[in-house]
Coordinates of C-alpha atoms in Angstrom, one line a residue:
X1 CA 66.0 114.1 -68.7
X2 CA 65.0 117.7 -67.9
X3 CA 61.4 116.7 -68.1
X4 CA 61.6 113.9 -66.1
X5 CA 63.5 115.8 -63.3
X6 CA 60.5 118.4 -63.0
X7 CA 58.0 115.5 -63.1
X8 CA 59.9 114.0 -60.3
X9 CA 60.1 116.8 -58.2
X10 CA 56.3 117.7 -59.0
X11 CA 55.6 114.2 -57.8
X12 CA 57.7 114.3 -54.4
X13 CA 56.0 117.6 -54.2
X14 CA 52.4 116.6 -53.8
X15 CA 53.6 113.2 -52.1
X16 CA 55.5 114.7 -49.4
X17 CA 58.4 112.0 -50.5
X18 CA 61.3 112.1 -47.7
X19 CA 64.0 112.4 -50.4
X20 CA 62.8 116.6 -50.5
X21 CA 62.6 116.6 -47.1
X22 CA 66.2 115.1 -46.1
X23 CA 67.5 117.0 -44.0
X24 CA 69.3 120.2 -44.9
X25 CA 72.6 120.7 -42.7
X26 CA 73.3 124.3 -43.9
X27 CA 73.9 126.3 -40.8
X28 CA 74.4 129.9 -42.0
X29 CA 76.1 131.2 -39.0
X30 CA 78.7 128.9 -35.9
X31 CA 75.4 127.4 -33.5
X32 CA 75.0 129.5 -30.8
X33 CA 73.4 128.0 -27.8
X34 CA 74.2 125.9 -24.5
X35 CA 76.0 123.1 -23.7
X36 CA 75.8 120.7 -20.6
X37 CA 78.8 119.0 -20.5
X38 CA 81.5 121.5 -18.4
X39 CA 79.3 122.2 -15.8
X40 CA 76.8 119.2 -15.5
X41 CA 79.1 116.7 -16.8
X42 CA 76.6 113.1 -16.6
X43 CA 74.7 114.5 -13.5
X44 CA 71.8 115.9 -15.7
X45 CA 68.2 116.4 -15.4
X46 CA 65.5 117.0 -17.4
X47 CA 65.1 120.0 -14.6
X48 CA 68.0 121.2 -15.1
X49 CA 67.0 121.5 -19.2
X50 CA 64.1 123.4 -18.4
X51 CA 65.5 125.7 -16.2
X52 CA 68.2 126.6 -18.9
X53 CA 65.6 126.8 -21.4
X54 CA 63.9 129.9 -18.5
X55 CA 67.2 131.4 -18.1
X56 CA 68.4 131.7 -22.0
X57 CA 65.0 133.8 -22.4
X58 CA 64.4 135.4 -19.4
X59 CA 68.0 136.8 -19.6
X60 CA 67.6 137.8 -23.1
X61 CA 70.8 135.2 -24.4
X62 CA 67.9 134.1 -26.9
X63 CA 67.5 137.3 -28.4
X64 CA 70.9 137.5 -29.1
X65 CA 71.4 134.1 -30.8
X66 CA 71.3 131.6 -28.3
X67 CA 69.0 129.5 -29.4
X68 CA 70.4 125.9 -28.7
X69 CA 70.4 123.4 -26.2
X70 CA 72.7 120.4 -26.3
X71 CA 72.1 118.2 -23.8
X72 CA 75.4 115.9 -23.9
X73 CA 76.6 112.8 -22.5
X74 CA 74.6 110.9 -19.4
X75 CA 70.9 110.9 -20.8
X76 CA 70.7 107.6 -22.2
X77 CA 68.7 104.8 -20.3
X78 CA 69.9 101.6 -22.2
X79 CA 67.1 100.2 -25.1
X80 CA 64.1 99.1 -24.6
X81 CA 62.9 95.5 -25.4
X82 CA 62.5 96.4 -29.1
X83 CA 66.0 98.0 -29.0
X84 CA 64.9 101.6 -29.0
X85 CA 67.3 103.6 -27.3
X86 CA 65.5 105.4 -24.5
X87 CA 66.2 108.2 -21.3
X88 CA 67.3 107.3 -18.1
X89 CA 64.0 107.2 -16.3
X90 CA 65.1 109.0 -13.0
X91 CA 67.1 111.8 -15.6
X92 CA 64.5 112.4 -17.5
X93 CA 60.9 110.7 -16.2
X94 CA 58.8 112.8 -18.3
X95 CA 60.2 111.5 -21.9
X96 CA 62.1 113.9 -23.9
X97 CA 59.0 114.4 -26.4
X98 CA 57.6 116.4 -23.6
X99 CA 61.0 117.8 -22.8
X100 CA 61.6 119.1 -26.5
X101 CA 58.2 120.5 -26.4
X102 CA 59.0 122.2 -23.7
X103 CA 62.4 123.9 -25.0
X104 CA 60.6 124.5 -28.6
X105 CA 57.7 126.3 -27.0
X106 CA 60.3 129.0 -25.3
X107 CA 61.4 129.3 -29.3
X108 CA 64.7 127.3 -28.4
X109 CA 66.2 124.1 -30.4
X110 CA 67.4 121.4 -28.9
X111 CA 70.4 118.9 -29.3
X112 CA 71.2 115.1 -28.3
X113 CA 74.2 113.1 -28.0
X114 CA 75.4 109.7 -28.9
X115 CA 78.5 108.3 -29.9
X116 CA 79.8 106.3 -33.2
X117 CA 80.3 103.2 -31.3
X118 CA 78.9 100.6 -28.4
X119 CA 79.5 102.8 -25.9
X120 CA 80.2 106.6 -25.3
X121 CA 82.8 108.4 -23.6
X122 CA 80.8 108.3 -19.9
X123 CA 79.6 104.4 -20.7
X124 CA 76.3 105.2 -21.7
X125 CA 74.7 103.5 -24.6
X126 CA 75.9 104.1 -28.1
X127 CA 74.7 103.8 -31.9
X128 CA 77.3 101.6 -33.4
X129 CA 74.7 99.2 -35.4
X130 CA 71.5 101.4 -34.6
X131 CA 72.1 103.9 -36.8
X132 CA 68.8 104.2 -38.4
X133 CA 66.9 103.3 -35.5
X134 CA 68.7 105.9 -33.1
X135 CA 68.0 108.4 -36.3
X136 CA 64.3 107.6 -36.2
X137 CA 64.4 107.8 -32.5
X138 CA 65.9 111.3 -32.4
X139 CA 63.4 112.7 -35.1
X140 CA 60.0 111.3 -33.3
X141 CA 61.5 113.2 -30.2
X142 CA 61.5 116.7 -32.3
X143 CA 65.6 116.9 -32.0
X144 CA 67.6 119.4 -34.0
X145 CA 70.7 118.7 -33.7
X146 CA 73.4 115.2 -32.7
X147 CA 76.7 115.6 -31.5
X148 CA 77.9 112.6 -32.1
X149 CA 81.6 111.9 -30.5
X150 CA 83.7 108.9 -31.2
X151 CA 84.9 107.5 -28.1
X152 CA 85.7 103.7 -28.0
X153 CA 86.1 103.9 -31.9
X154 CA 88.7 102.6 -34.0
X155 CA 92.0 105.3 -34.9
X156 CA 91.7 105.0 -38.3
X157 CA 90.4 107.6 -41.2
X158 CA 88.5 105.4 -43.0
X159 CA 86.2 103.9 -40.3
X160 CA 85.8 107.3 -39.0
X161 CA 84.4 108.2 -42.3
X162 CA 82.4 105.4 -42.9
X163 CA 80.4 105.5 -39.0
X164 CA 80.0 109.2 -39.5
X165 CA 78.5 109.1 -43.5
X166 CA 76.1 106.2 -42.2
X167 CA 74.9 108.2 -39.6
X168 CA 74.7 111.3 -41.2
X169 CA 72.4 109.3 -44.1
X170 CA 70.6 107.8 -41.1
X171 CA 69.4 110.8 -40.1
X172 CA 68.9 112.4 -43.8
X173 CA 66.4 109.4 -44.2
X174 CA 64.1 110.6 -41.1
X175 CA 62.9 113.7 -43.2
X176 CA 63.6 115.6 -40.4
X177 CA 66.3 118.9 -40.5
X178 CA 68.9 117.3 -37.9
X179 CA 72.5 119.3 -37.8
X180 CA 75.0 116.6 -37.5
X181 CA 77.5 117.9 -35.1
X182 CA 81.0 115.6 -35.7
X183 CA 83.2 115.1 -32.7
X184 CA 86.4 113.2 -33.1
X185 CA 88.6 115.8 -31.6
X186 CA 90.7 116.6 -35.1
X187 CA 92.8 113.7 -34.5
X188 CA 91.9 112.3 -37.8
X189 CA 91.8 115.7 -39.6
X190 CA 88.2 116.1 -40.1
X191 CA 88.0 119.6 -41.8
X192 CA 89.6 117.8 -45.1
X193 CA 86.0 115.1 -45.0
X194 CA 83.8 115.8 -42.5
X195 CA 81.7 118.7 -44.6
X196 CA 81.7 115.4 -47.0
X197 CA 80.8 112.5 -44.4
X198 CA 77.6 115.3 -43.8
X199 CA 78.7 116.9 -41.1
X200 CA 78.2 120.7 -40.4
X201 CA 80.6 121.6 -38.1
X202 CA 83.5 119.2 -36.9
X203 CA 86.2 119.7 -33.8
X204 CA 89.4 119.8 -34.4
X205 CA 91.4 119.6 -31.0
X206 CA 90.9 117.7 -27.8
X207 CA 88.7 118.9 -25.3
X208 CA 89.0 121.9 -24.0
X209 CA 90.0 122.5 -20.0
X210 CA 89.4 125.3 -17.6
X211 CA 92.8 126.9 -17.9
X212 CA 94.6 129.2 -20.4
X213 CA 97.4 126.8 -21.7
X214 CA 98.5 123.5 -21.1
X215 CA 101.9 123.5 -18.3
X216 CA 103.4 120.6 -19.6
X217 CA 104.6 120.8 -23.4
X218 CA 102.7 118.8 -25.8
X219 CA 104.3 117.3 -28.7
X220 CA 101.8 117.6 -31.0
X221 CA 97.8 118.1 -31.0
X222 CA 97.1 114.4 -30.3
X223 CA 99.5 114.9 -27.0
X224 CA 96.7 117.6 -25.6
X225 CA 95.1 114.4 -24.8
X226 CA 97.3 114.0 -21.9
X227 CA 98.2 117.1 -20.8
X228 CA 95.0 118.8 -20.9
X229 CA 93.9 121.4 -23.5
X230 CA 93.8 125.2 -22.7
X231 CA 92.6 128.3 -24.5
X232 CA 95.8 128.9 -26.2
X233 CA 96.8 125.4 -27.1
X234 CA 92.9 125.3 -29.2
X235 CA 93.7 128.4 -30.6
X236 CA 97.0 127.7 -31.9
X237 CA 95.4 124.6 -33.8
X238 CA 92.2 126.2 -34.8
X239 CA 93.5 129.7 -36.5
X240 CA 95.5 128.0 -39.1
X241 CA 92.2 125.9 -40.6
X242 CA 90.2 129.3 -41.8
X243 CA 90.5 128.2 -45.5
X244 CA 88.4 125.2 -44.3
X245 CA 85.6 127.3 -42.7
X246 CA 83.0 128.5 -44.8
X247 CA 79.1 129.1 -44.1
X248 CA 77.3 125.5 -43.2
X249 CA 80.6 124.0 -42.4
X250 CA 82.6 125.1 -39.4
X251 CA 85.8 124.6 -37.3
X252 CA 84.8 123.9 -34.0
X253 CA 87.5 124.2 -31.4
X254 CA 85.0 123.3 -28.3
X255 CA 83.1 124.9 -25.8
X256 CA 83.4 128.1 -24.0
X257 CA 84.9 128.3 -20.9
X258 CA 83.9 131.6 -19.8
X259 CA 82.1 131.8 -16.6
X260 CA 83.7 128.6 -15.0
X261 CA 86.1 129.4 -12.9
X262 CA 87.7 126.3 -12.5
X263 CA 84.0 124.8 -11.2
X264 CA 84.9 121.5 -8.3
X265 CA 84.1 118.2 -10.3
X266 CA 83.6 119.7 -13.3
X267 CA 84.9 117.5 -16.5
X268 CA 87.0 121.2 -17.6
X269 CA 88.6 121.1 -14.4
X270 CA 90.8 117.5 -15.5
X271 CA 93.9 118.1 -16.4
X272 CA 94.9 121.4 -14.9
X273 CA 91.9 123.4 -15.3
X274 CA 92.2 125.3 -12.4
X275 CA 90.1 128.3 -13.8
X276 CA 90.6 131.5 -15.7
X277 CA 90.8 134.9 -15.3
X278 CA 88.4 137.0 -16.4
X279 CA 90.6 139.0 -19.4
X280 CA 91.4 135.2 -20.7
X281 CA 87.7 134.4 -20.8
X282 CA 87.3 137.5 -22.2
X283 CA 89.6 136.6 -24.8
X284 CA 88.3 133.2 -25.7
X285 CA 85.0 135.0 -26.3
X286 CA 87.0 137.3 -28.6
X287 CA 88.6 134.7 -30.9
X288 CA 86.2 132.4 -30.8
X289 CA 83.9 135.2 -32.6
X290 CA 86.6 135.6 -35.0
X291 CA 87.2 132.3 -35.9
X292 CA 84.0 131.9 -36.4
X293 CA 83.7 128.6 -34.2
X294 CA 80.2 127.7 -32.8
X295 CA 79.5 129.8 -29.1
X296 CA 78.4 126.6 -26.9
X297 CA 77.8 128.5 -23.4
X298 CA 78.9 125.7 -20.1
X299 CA 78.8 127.5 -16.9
X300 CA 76.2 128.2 -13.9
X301 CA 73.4 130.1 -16.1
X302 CA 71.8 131.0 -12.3
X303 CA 74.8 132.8 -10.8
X304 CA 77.0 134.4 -13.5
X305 CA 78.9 137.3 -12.4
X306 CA 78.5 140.9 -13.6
X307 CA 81.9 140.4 -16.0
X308 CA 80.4 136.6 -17.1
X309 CA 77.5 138.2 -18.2
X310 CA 78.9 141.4 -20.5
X311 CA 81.4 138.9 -21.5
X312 CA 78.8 136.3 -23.2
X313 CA 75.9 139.0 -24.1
X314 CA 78.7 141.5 -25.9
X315 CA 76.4 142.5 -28.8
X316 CA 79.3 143.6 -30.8
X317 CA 82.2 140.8 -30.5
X318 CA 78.6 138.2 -31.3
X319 CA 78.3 140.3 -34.2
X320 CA 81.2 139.4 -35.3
X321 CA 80.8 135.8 -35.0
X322 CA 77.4 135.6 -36.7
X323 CA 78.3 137.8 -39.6
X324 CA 77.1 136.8 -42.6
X325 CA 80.3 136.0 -44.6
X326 CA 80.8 133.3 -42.7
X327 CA 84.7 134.1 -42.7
X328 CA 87.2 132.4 -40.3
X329 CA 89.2 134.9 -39.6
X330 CA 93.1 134.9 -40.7
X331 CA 96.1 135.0 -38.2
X332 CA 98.3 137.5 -40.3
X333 CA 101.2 138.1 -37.4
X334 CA 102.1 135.2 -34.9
X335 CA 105.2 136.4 -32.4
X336 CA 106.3 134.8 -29.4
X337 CA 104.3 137.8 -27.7
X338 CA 101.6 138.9 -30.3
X339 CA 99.3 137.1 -32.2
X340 CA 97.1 139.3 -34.9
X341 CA 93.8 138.1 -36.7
X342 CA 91.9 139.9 -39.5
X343 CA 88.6 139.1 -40.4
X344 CA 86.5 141.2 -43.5
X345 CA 83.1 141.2 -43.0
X346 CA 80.0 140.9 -45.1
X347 CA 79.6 145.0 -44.7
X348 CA 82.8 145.7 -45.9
X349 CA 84.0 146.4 -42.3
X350 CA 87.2 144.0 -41.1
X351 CA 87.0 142.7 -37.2
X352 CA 90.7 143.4 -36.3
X353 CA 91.7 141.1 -33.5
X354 CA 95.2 141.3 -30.7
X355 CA 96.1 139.3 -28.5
X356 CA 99.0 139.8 -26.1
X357 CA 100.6 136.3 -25.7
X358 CA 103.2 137.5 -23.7
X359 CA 103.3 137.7 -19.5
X360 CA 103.4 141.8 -19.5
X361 CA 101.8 144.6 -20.5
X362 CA 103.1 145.1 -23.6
X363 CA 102.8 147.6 -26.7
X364 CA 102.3 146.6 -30.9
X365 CA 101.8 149.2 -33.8
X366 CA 100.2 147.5 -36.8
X367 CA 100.9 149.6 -39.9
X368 CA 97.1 149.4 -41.8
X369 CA 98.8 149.4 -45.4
X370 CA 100.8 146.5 -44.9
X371 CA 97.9 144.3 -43.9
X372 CA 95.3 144.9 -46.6
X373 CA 93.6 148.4 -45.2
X374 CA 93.9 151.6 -46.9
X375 CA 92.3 155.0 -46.3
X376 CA 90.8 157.2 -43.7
X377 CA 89.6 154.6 -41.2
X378 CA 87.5 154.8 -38.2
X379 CA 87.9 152.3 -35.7
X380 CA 85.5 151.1 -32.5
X381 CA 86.8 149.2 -29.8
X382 CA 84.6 146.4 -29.1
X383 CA 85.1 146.3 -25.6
X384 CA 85.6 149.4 -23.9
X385 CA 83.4 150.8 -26.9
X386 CA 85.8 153.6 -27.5
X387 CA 85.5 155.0 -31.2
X388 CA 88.7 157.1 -32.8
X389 CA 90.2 157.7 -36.2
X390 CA 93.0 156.0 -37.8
X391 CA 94.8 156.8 -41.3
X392 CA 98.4 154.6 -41.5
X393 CA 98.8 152.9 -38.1
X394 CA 96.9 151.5 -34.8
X395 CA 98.7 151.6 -31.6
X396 CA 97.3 148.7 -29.1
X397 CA 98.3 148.0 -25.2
X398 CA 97.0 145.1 -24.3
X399 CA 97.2 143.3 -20.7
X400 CA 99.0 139.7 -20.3
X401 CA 96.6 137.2 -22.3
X402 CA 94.5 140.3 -23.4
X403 CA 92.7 140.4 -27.0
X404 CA 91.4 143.2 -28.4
X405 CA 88.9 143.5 -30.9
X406 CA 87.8 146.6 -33.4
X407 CA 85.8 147.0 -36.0
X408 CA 87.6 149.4 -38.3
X409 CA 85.3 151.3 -41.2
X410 CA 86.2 153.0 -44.0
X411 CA 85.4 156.9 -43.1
X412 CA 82.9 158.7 -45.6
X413 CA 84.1 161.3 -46.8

């Protein structure tokens, strides 16, 4: 058996046979890039790529790991008379070959969207039944990555399962390395089979809104549906799924809000999404990096304020996010006024993160021995970018709906 295994592979080898070249979802770190839905919505244009594509390395969000663009929902132009799915022609006259060329040649990726059934969530064109062909489609373009959403799809597990497997081995079969992005909201649990079903990161809450909590009380995650999904409603879903997060597979509690500001006709704006302040944008950036969820960028890349900008090009809290453990961090304290995360990191170092539920300023001392930490520690506050020493306790004051982050180090002696 051994023998025929290395003849085999020698074979595939020299024959460039698409089994070796099927396509290798491993993402080592969350996706970092942009996405157009909370800002474009369906009113997108192949313009509008391009000029992202400028901005991302003009403004230096490439060199610090942005290196994706997902264009979402709104592209499609129906199929063609051989049932090829194809672009809308006034979106996107050029083709999106020469549109991915052009977002490869600035040293970007690129992403699609489609949707597990006739139709997607805007009414565009699906891939229920065109699996393959869509797959093959998608390839020829040069595309990197498919979010593929599940609107108009049946509740159930098991069909869920099935539509996403077949189009995960639909694109496996192109030969081409295409990151399956699965997007069923978490209503059907997907952290416990989407990894499985070939997916390498999954969501697992409703979509998120402009806004720092929902008003109305939900009953449960599928009730976000209706009353509109904040930054603390995702969060309080997402931090209890870090044993599920590991490198190539990640929890994915949506897109970043940051920047926003509660943006007229936006899709983040349903619901409530009235906007954010800038300390709760500040602090999705911050546990978002610690849960190591993917960094999906959605506001107006040509005017972002002074504050939008330090928020999404913070060297330090990204570091976090992309470290190389690929560790979710773990909520170790949840109050009805503090919630604390700890993450270790690859170095050794832990990411300790605070956040001040609460409506007040308020106070919390974390004793280091009782969560894990011994020892002479020296601590640097990611944000203000403060440095001090620490031996049996840290003392934080955080503002309403603050987080603080800080890396604390062992001190050589």
């Amino acid at each position: 058996m051994k023998i025929i295994g290395k003849a085999f592979l020698i074979f595939a080898t020299l024959f460039n046979c698409p089994f070796l070249n099927a396509q290798n979802t491993e993402v080592k770190t969350p996706p970092m890039g942009y996405m157009t839905w909370n800002y474009y919505g369906l009113n997108i244009h192949e313009n509008d790529i391009k000029m992202i594509a400028d901005i991302m390395v003009e403004s230096g969000l490439k060199d610090l790991g942005y290196n994706y663009i997902f264009i979402d929902d709104g592209w499609q132009g129906g199929r063609d008379n051989k049932n090829n799915i194809i672009p809308d022609p006034q979106k996107f006259p050029s083709g999106m070959k020469s549109l991915v060329d052009y977002v490869h040649g600035k040293g970007l990726k690129i992403g699609i969207y489609s949707d597990a059934a006739p139709l997607t969530c805007g009414g565009y064109t699906g891939s229920l039944h065109f699996e393959e062909q869509d797959a093959k489609t998608f390839a020829e373009w040069g595309f990197d990555y498919l979010k593929y959403d599940y609107c108009g799809a049946p509740d159930n597990r098991e069909t869920a399962i099935e539509r996403y497997t077949k189009m995960s081995n639909a694109l496996k079969k192109t030969g081409r390395n295409i990151t399956l992005g699965i997007c069923e909201w978490g209503d059907r649990s997907p952290w416990l089979w989407a990894e499985k079903a070939g997916g390498t990161l999954w969501r697992t809450t409703a979509d998120i809104r402009d806004k720092w909590k929902s008003i109305e009380k939900a009953e449960n995650a599928k009730d976000l549906h209706r009353t509109g999904a904040g930054i603390l409603d995702i969060l309080n879903i997402n931090a209890d799924l870090d044993e599920y997060a590991k490198i190539g597979a990640w929890n994915d509690p949506d897109m970043l809000v940051v920047g926003l500001h509660g943006k007229p006709g936006a899709p983040s704006t349903d619901l409530g999404g009235v906007g954010c302040t800038d300390v709760e944008y500040r602090s999705q950036m911050s546990l978002w990096c610690l849960m190591a969820a993917p960094l999906m960028i959605t506001c107006d890349l040509q005017n972002m304020s002074k504050e939008t900008v330090n928020i999404l090009m913070n060297k330090d809290i990204i570091a976090i996010n992309q470290d190389a453990a690929g560790k979710q961090a773990k909520r170790i304290i949840k109050t009805s006024d503090w919630q604390v995360f700890l993450k270790e990191l690859s170095d050794g170092d832990y990411a300790l993160g605070v956040l001040n539920t609460g409506e007040k300023e308020n106070t919390i001392d974390i004793n280091l021995k009782e969560i894990g930490i011994s020892g002479k520690i020296k601590a640097k506050d990611l944000w203000s970018k403060k440095t001090f020493g620490i031996r049996k306790k840290i003392s934080v004051k955080a503002a309403p709906h603050e987080t603080k982050v800080y890396r604390l180090s062992q001190q050589k002696r």
